[in-house]
Amino acid sequence: MSAGVTTQLELRGVTKRFGGVAAVDGVTFEVGKGEIVGIIGPNGAGKTTLLNCISGLHRLDGGDIRWQGASIAGMAPHRIAKLGIGRTFQIVRPFGSMTVRENAAVGALFGNAAGRCGPKEAFEMADQVLDLVGLKAKAGHPVSALTIPDRKRLEVARAVATRPHLLLLDEVMAGLNNVEIDEALEMVRAVHATGVTVLLIEHVMRVIIGVCRRAVVLDFGQVLAQGEPEVVLRDERVIQAYLGERYAKRLKS
Ligand SMILES: Nc1ncnc2c1ncn2[C@@H]1O[C@H](COP(=O)(O)OP(=O)(O)O)[C@@H](O)[C@H]1O
Ligand SMILES: [Mg+2]
């Protein structure tokens, strides 16, 4: 972790098995308050599983996860959300029949780290976060009318509306074009600027280099490398396990 930063989230030997296979295998790293940390690695490396462990969707098979010094291992997802750990999902599942504003308000109603809030505050919060993610003009639209990038924005808005101290983002930029990625980058910066720590999974290296102070590379469930993105991305093992495959693919396409 960077010098002078207070540890917020601490992963110690985090392990999650499915059947006999360790999808996450002894993962240890820390996230400091106010940092933006990136998780990268090939498909199937265990990135989503790791976020699921942090947000309490999976029970750990080994290791510990500490939030502000206290273990949250084994805690139910809603309790972890109440502590201020919010997240997006890789597969976006908005409430299709509701408006954009109503969807964002649901986040504010059900996951508020600052305590319960009523419908009025929830809608105020919804308006704030929709402004933050650039969806204000579409607040009254039905979700079913949203484009893919806008659905991703709404997913972030819904998570931010829970007023998290730490936000976990799972590939919110997948499938976006370059202009949309730049907009999404601005959105992450804007959310971060409100004082939220960010741990994000992303395949777009421009994003990792653009916003992350540190990157953690996962491969076969283990930490292959971690450190400053510029350093990590030049690591021979990272190029072999991950970047080589991706760059080769990009050359073909
Ligand atoms: N609920 C599950 N049940 C069984 N296997 C799973 C489950 N979730 C993930 N896996 C397996 O764990 C490994 C890591 O998956 P995942 O965390 O989704 O990788 P990534 O997000 O890095 O692409 C994969 O081999 C995947 O098939
Ligand atoms: Mg994933």
Short mmCIF file of C-alpha atoms and ligand atoms in Angstrom, two decimals:
data_model
loop_
_atom_site.label_atom_id
_atom_site.label_comp_id
_atom_site.label_asym_id
_atom_site.label_seq_id
_atom_site.Cartn_x
_atom_site.Cartn_y
_atom_site.Cartn_z
CA MET A 1 0.00 0.00 0.00
CA SER A 2 1.13 3.58 -0.58
CA ALA A 3 2.97 5.30 2.28
CA GLY A 4 0.94 7.45 4.67
CA VAL A 5 -2.39 5.81 3.80
CA THR A 6 -4.68 4.22 6.42
CA THR A 7 -5.64 0.62 5.69
CA GLN A 8 -9.36 0.21 5.07
CA LEU A 9 -9.68 -3.28 3.61
CA GLU A 10 -7.28 -6.09 4.37
CA LEU A 11 -7.28 -9.47 2.62
CA ARG A 12 -5.20 -12.17 4.28
CA GLY A 13 -4.83 -15.50 2.50
CA VAL A 14 -8.38 -15.31 1.15
CA THR A 15 -9.37 -18.67 -0.32
CA LYS A 16 -12.58 -19.83 -2.03
CA ARG A 17 -13.02 -23.28 -3.53
CA PHE A 18 -15.67 -24.59 -5.88
CA GLY A 19 -15.64 -28.37 -5.64
CA GLY A 20 -11.96 -29.19 -5.47
CA VAL A 21 -10.81 -26.13 -7.39
CA ALA A 22 -9.55 -22.99 -5.65
CA ALA A 23 -11.04 -20.09 -7.63
CA VAL A 24 -9.36 -17.72 -5.16
CA ASP A 25 -6.24 -19.12 -3.59
CA GLY A 26 -4.47 -17.39 -0.70
CA VAL A 27 -4.96 -13.81 -1.87
CA THR A 28 -3.31 -11.17 0.32
CA PHE A 29 -3.36 -7.43 -0.28
CA GLU A 30 -4.59 -4.23 1.30
CA VAL A 31 -6.62 -1.27 0.12
CA GLY A 32 -5.97 2.07 1.77
CA LYS A 33 -8.60 4.69 2.49
CA GLY A 34 -9.06 6.93 -0.54
CA GLU A 35 -7.12 4.72 -2.94
CA ILE A 36 -8.23 3.46 -6.34
CA VAL A 37 -6.90 -0.06 -6.75
CA GLY A 38 -7.30 -2.13 -9.91
CA ILE A 39 -7.68 -5.91 -10.16
CA ILE A 40 -6.67 -7.38 -13.50
CA GLY A 41 -6.05 -10.84 -14.87
CA PRO A 42 -7.26 -13.35 -17.47
CA ASN A 43 -10.84 -14.60 -17.62
CA GLY A 44 -11.43 -17.17 -14.94
CA ALA A 45 -8.61 -15.80 -12.76
CA GLY A 46 -10.98 -15.39 -9.81
CA LYS A 47 -11.58 -11.64 -9.94
CA THR A 48 -15.37 -11.72 -9.61
CA THR A 49 -15.16 -14.49 -7.02
CA LEU A 50 -12.86 -12.27 -4.97
CA LEU A 51 -15.38 -9.40 -5.04
CA ASN A 52 -18.08 -11.90 -4.06
CA CYS A 53 -15.95 -12.91 -1.07
CA ILE A 54 -15.51 -9.28 0.01
CA SER A 55 -19.22 -8.48 -0.31
CA GLY A 56 -20.20 -11.63 1.59
CA LEU A 57 -21.85 -13.57 -1.24
CA HIS A 58 -19.36 -16.39 -0.77
CA ARG A 59 -18.23 -17.92 2.48
CA LEU A 60 -14.45 -18.13 2.69
CA ASP A 61 -12.76 -21.52 2.73
CA GLY A 62 -9.67 -19.94 4.23
CA GLY A 63 -8.08 -16.67 5.23
CA ASP A 64 -9.67 -13.52 6.56
CA ILE A 65 -11.07 -10.23 5.33
CA ARG A 66 -10.85 -7.23 7.65
CA TRP A 67 -12.68 -3.96 7.28
CA GLN A 68 -11.24 -1.08 9.29
CA GLY A 69 -9.45 -3.57 11.49
CA ALA A 70 -12.35 -5.95 12.23
CA SER A 71 -13.03 -9.28 10.52
CA ILE A 72 -16.05 -9.37 8.21
CA ALA A 73 -15.52 -13.00 7.18
CA GLY A 74 -18.80 -14.91 7.46
CA MET A 75 -20.90 -11.76 7.70
CA ALA A 76 -24.13 -11.60 5.65
CA PRO A 77 -24.06 -9.45 2.48
CA HIS A 78 -26.60 -6.92 3.79
CA ARG A 79 -24.54 -6.37 6.93
CA ILE A 80 -21.39 -5.85 4.87
CA ALA A 81 -23.29 -3.36 2.68
CA LYS A 82 -24.38 -1.50 5.82
CA LEU A 83 -20.74 -1.20 6.88
CA GLY A 84 -20.23 0.85 3.74
CA ILE A 85 -19.00 -1.66 1.17
CA GLY A 86 -21.02 -1.16 -2.02
CA ARG A 87 -20.68 -2.98 -5.30
CA THR A 88 -21.79 -3.35 -8.89
CA PHE A 89 -22.42 -6.64 -10.65
CA GLN A 90 -20.75 -7.81 -13.86
CA ILE A 91 -24.14 -8.90 -15.16
CA VAL A 92 -26.36 -5.84 -14.81
CA ARG A 93 -29.87 -6.61 -13.56
CA PRO A 94 -31.86 -3.39 -13.15
CA PHE A 95 -35.55 -3.37 -12.28
CA GLY A 96 -36.74 -3.07 -15.89
CA SER A 97 -40.24 -1.76 -15.31
CA MET A 98 -39.04 1.13 -13.13
CA THR A 99 -37.54 4.45 -14.12
CA VAL A 100 -33.84 5.28 -13.92
CA ARG A 101 -34.56 7.52 -10.93
CA GLU A 102 -36.53 4.82 -9.11
CA ASN A 103 -33.74 2.31 -9.68
CA ALA A 104 -31.17 4.68 -8.20
CA ALA A 105 -33.49 5.41 -5.27
CA VAL A 106 -33.69 1.68 -4.48
CA GLY A 107 -29.95 1.75 -3.86
CA ALA A 108 -30.36 4.66 -1.46
CA LEU A 109 -33.25 2.98 0.40
CA PHE A 110 -31.66 -0.41 0.94
CA GLY A 111 -27.97 -0.01 1.47
CA ASN A 112 -27.38 3.19 3.28
CA ALA A 113 -24.19 3.07 5.33
CA ALA A 114 -25.26 6.23 7.16
CA GLY A 115 -28.44 4.56 8.47
CA ARG A 116 -31.97 4.19 7.20
CA CYS A 117 -33.42 6.90 5.00
CA GLY A 118 -36.96 7.64 3.88
CA PRO A 119 -38.31 7.89 0.33
CA LYS A 120 -37.77 11.66 0.15
CA GLU A 121 -34.09 11.43 1.02
CA ALA A 122 -33.75 8.38 -1.23
CA PHE A 123 -34.98 10.34 -4.25
CA GLU A 124 -32.76 13.30 -3.35
CA MET A 125 -29.81 10.93 -3.17
CA ALA A 126 -30.90 9.36 -6.47
CA ASP A 127 -30.87 12.77 -8.17
CA GLN A 128 -27.40 13.52 -6.81
CA VAL A 129 -25.87 10.27 -8.01
CA LEU A 130 -27.59 10.41 -11.41
CA ASP A 131 -26.00 13.83 -11.86
CA LEU A 132 -22.64 12.39 -10.81
CA VAL A 133 -22.75 9.54 -13.35
CA GLY A 134 -24.20 11.68 -16.17
CA LEU A 135 -27.70 10.21 -16.21
CA LYS A 136 -29.64 13.21 -14.90
CA ALA A 137 -31.29 13.94 -18.24
CA LYS A 138 -32.62 10.35 -18.39
CA ALA A 139 -33.92 10.16 -14.80
CA GLY A 140 -37.53 9.74 -15.94
CA HIS A 141 -36.80 7.19 -18.66
CA PRO A 142 -37.78 3.55 -18.18
CA VAL A 143 -34.68 1.41 -17.65
CA SER A 144 -35.72 -0.78 -20.59
CA ALA A 145 -35.02 2.20 -22.90
CA LEU A 146 -31.39 2.59 -21.75
CA THR A 147 -28.37 1.78 -23.90
CA ILE A 148 -25.72 -0.62 -22.54
CA PRO A 149 -23.34 2.19 -21.44
CA ASP A 150 -26.22 3.92 -19.68
CA ARG A 151 -27.16 0.69 -17.92
CA LYS A 152 -23.57 0.45 -16.69
CA ARG A 153 -23.82 4.05 -15.45
CA LEU A 154 -27.07 3.23 -13.67
CA GLU A 155 -25.46 0.20 -12.04
CA VAL A 156 -22.73 2.49 -10.69
CA ALA A 157 -25.34 5.08 -9.63
CA ARG A 158 -27.31 2.42 -7.75
CA ALA A 159 -24.17 1.33 -5.91
CA VAL A 160 -23.05 4.91 -5.17
CA ALA A 161 -26.53 5.72 -3.84
CA THR A 162 -25.91 3.27 -1.01
CA ARG A 163 -23.29 5.84 0.11
CA PRO A 164 -20.43 3.36 0.35
CA HIS A 165 -17.05 4.11 1.86
CA LEU A 166 -15.61 1.49 -0.48
CA LEU A 167 -17.02 0.81 -3.91
CA LEU A 168 -16.34 -2.48 -5.71
CA LEU A 169 -16.73 -2.19 -9.50
CA ASP A 170 -16.84 -5.32 -11.65
CA GLU A 171 -15.98 -4.55 -15.29
CA VAL A 172 -18.25 -1.52 -15.57
CA MET A 173 -16.46 -0.53 -18.78
CA ALA A 174 -16.76 -3.83 -20.63
CA GLY A 175 -18.37 -3.37 -24.04
CA LEU A 176 -17.94 0.40 -24.09
CA ASN A 177 -16.32 2.26 -26.98
CA ASN A 178 -13.38 4.64 -26.47
CA VAL A 179 -15.51 7.75 -25.96
CA GLU A 180 -17.74 5.91 -23.51
CA ILE A 181 -14.67 4.62 -21.65
CA ASP A 182 -13.40 8.19 -21.26
CA GLU A 183 -16.81 9.20 -19.89
CA ALA A 184 -16.79 6.22 -17.53
CA LEU A 185 -13.28 7.18 -16.39
CA GLU A 186 -14.57 10.64 -15.54
CA MET A 187 -17.43 9.02 -13.65
CA VAL A 188 -15.04 6.91 -11.55
CA ARG A 189 -12.93 9.99 -10.85
CA ALA A 190 -16.05 11.95 -9.84
CA VAL A 191 -17.20 9.21 -7.48
CA HIS A 192 -13.70 8.92 -6.02
CA ALA A 193 -13.57 12.69 -5.54
CA THR A 194 -16.56 12.45 -3.18
CA GLY A 195 -14.28 10.51 -0.81
CA VAL A 196 -15.05 6.93 -1.86
CA THR A 197 -12.30 4.29 -1.97
CA VAL A 198 -12.53 2.26 -5.19
CA LEU A 199 -11.54 -1.34 -5.94
CA LEU A 200 -12.21 -2.06 -9.59
CA ILE A 201 -11.92 -5.01 -11.93
CA GLU A 202 -11.13 -3.87 -15.43
CA HIS A 203 -9.73 -5.28 -18.65
CA VAL A 204 -9.02 -1.91 -20.26
CA MET A 205 -5.40 -1.09 -19.46
CA ARG A 206 -5.95 2.59 -20.22
CA VAL A 207 -8.38 2.65 -17.30
CA ILE A 208 -5.98 0.89 -14.95
CA ILE A 209 -3.14 3.25 -15.87
CA GLY A 210 -5.45 6.27 -15.92
CA VAL A 211 -7.01 6.01 -12.45
CA CYS A 212 -5.30 3.33 -10.36
CA ARG A 213 -2.38 4.01 -8.09
CA ARG A 214 -1.92 0.29 -7.63
CA ALA A 215 -2.90 -2.81 -9.54
CA VAL A 216 -3.21 -6.38 -8.33
CA VAL A 217 -2.80 -9.08 -10.98
CA LEU A 218 -4.65 -12.34 -10.38
CA ASP A 219 -3.86 -15.55 -12.21
CA PHE A 220 -5.33 -18.96 -11.32
CA GLY A 221 -6.74 -17.40 -8.15
CA GLN A 222 -3.37 -16.17 -6.92
CA VAL A 223 -1.68 -12.79 -6.80
CA LEU A 224 0.84 -12.87 -9.63
CA ALA A 225 2.08 -9.31 -9.11
CA GLN A 226 1.02 -6.08 -7.46
CA GLY A 227 2.29 -2.52 -7.44
CA GLU A 228 2.19 0.61 -9.55
CA PRO A 229 0.38 -0.11 -12.84
CA GLU A 230 3.31 1.04 -15.00
CA VAL A 231 5.62 -1.37 -13.18
CA VAL A 232 3.18 -4.29 -13.00
CA LEU A 233 2.29 -4.07 -16.69
CA ARG A 234 5.96 -4.39 -17.62
CA ASP A 235 6.39 -7.49 -15.45
CA GLU A 236 7.42 -10.42 -17.65
CA ARG A 237 5.13 -12.87 -15.81
CA VAL A 238 2.14 -10.52 -16.25
CA ILE A 239 2.86 -10.13 -19.96
CA GLN A 240 3.06 -13.92 -20.34
CA ALA A 241 -0.02 -14.78 -18.27
CA TYR A 242 -2.30 -11.96 -19.32
CA LEU A 243 -1.13 -9.11 -21.53
CA GLY A 244 0.49 -11.35 -24.13
CA GLU A 245 -2.78 -13.14 -24.73
CA ARG A 246 -4.71 -9.86 -24.86
CA TYR A 247 -2.26 -8.05 -27.11
CA ALA A 248 -2.18 -11.04 -29.44
CA LYS A 249 -5.98 -10.95 -29.58
CA ARG A 250 -5.98 -7.23 -30.30
CA LEU A 251 -3.54 -7.71 -33.17
CA LYS A 252 -5.85 -10.32 -34.69
CA SER A 253 -9.00 -8.19 -34.43
N1 LIG B 1 -20.62 -20.08 -8.36
C1 LIG B 1 -19.63 -20.80 -8.91
N2 LIG B 1 -19.66 -22.16 -8.90
C2 LIG B 1 -18.67 -22.89 -9.44
N3 LIG B 1 -17.58 -22.36 -10.03
C3 LIG B 1 -17.48 -21.02 -10.08
C4 LIG B 1 -18.50 -20.18 -9.53
N4 LIG B 1 -18.12 -18.89 -9.71
C5 LIG B 1 -16.94 -18.92 -10.36
N5 LIG B 1 -16.55 -20.21 -10.57
C6 LIG B 1 -15.28 -20.63 -11.19
O1 LIG B 1 -14.23 -19.96 -10.52
C7 LIG B 1 -13.23 -19.53 -11.43
C8 LIG B 1 -13.05 -18.02 -11.33
O2 LIG B 1 -14.20 -17.37 -11.88
P1 LIG B 1 -14.42 -15.82 -11.80
O3 LIG B 1 -14.18 -15.36 -10.43
O4 LIG B 1 -15.74 -15.52 -12.40
O5 LIG B 1 -13.25 -15.28 -12.76
P2 LIG B 1 -13.03 -13.85 -13.42
O6 LIG B 1 -14.02 -12.90 -12.83
O7 LIG B 1 -11.61 -13.51 -13.09
O8 LIG B 1 -13.22 -14.04 -14.89
C9 LIG B 1 -13.67 -20.00 -12.81
O9 LIG B 1 -13.04 -21.22 -13.07
C10 LIG B 1 -15.16 -20.17 -12.65
O10 LIG B 1 -15.65 -21.15 -13.52
MG MG B 2 -15.52 -11.71 -13.71
#
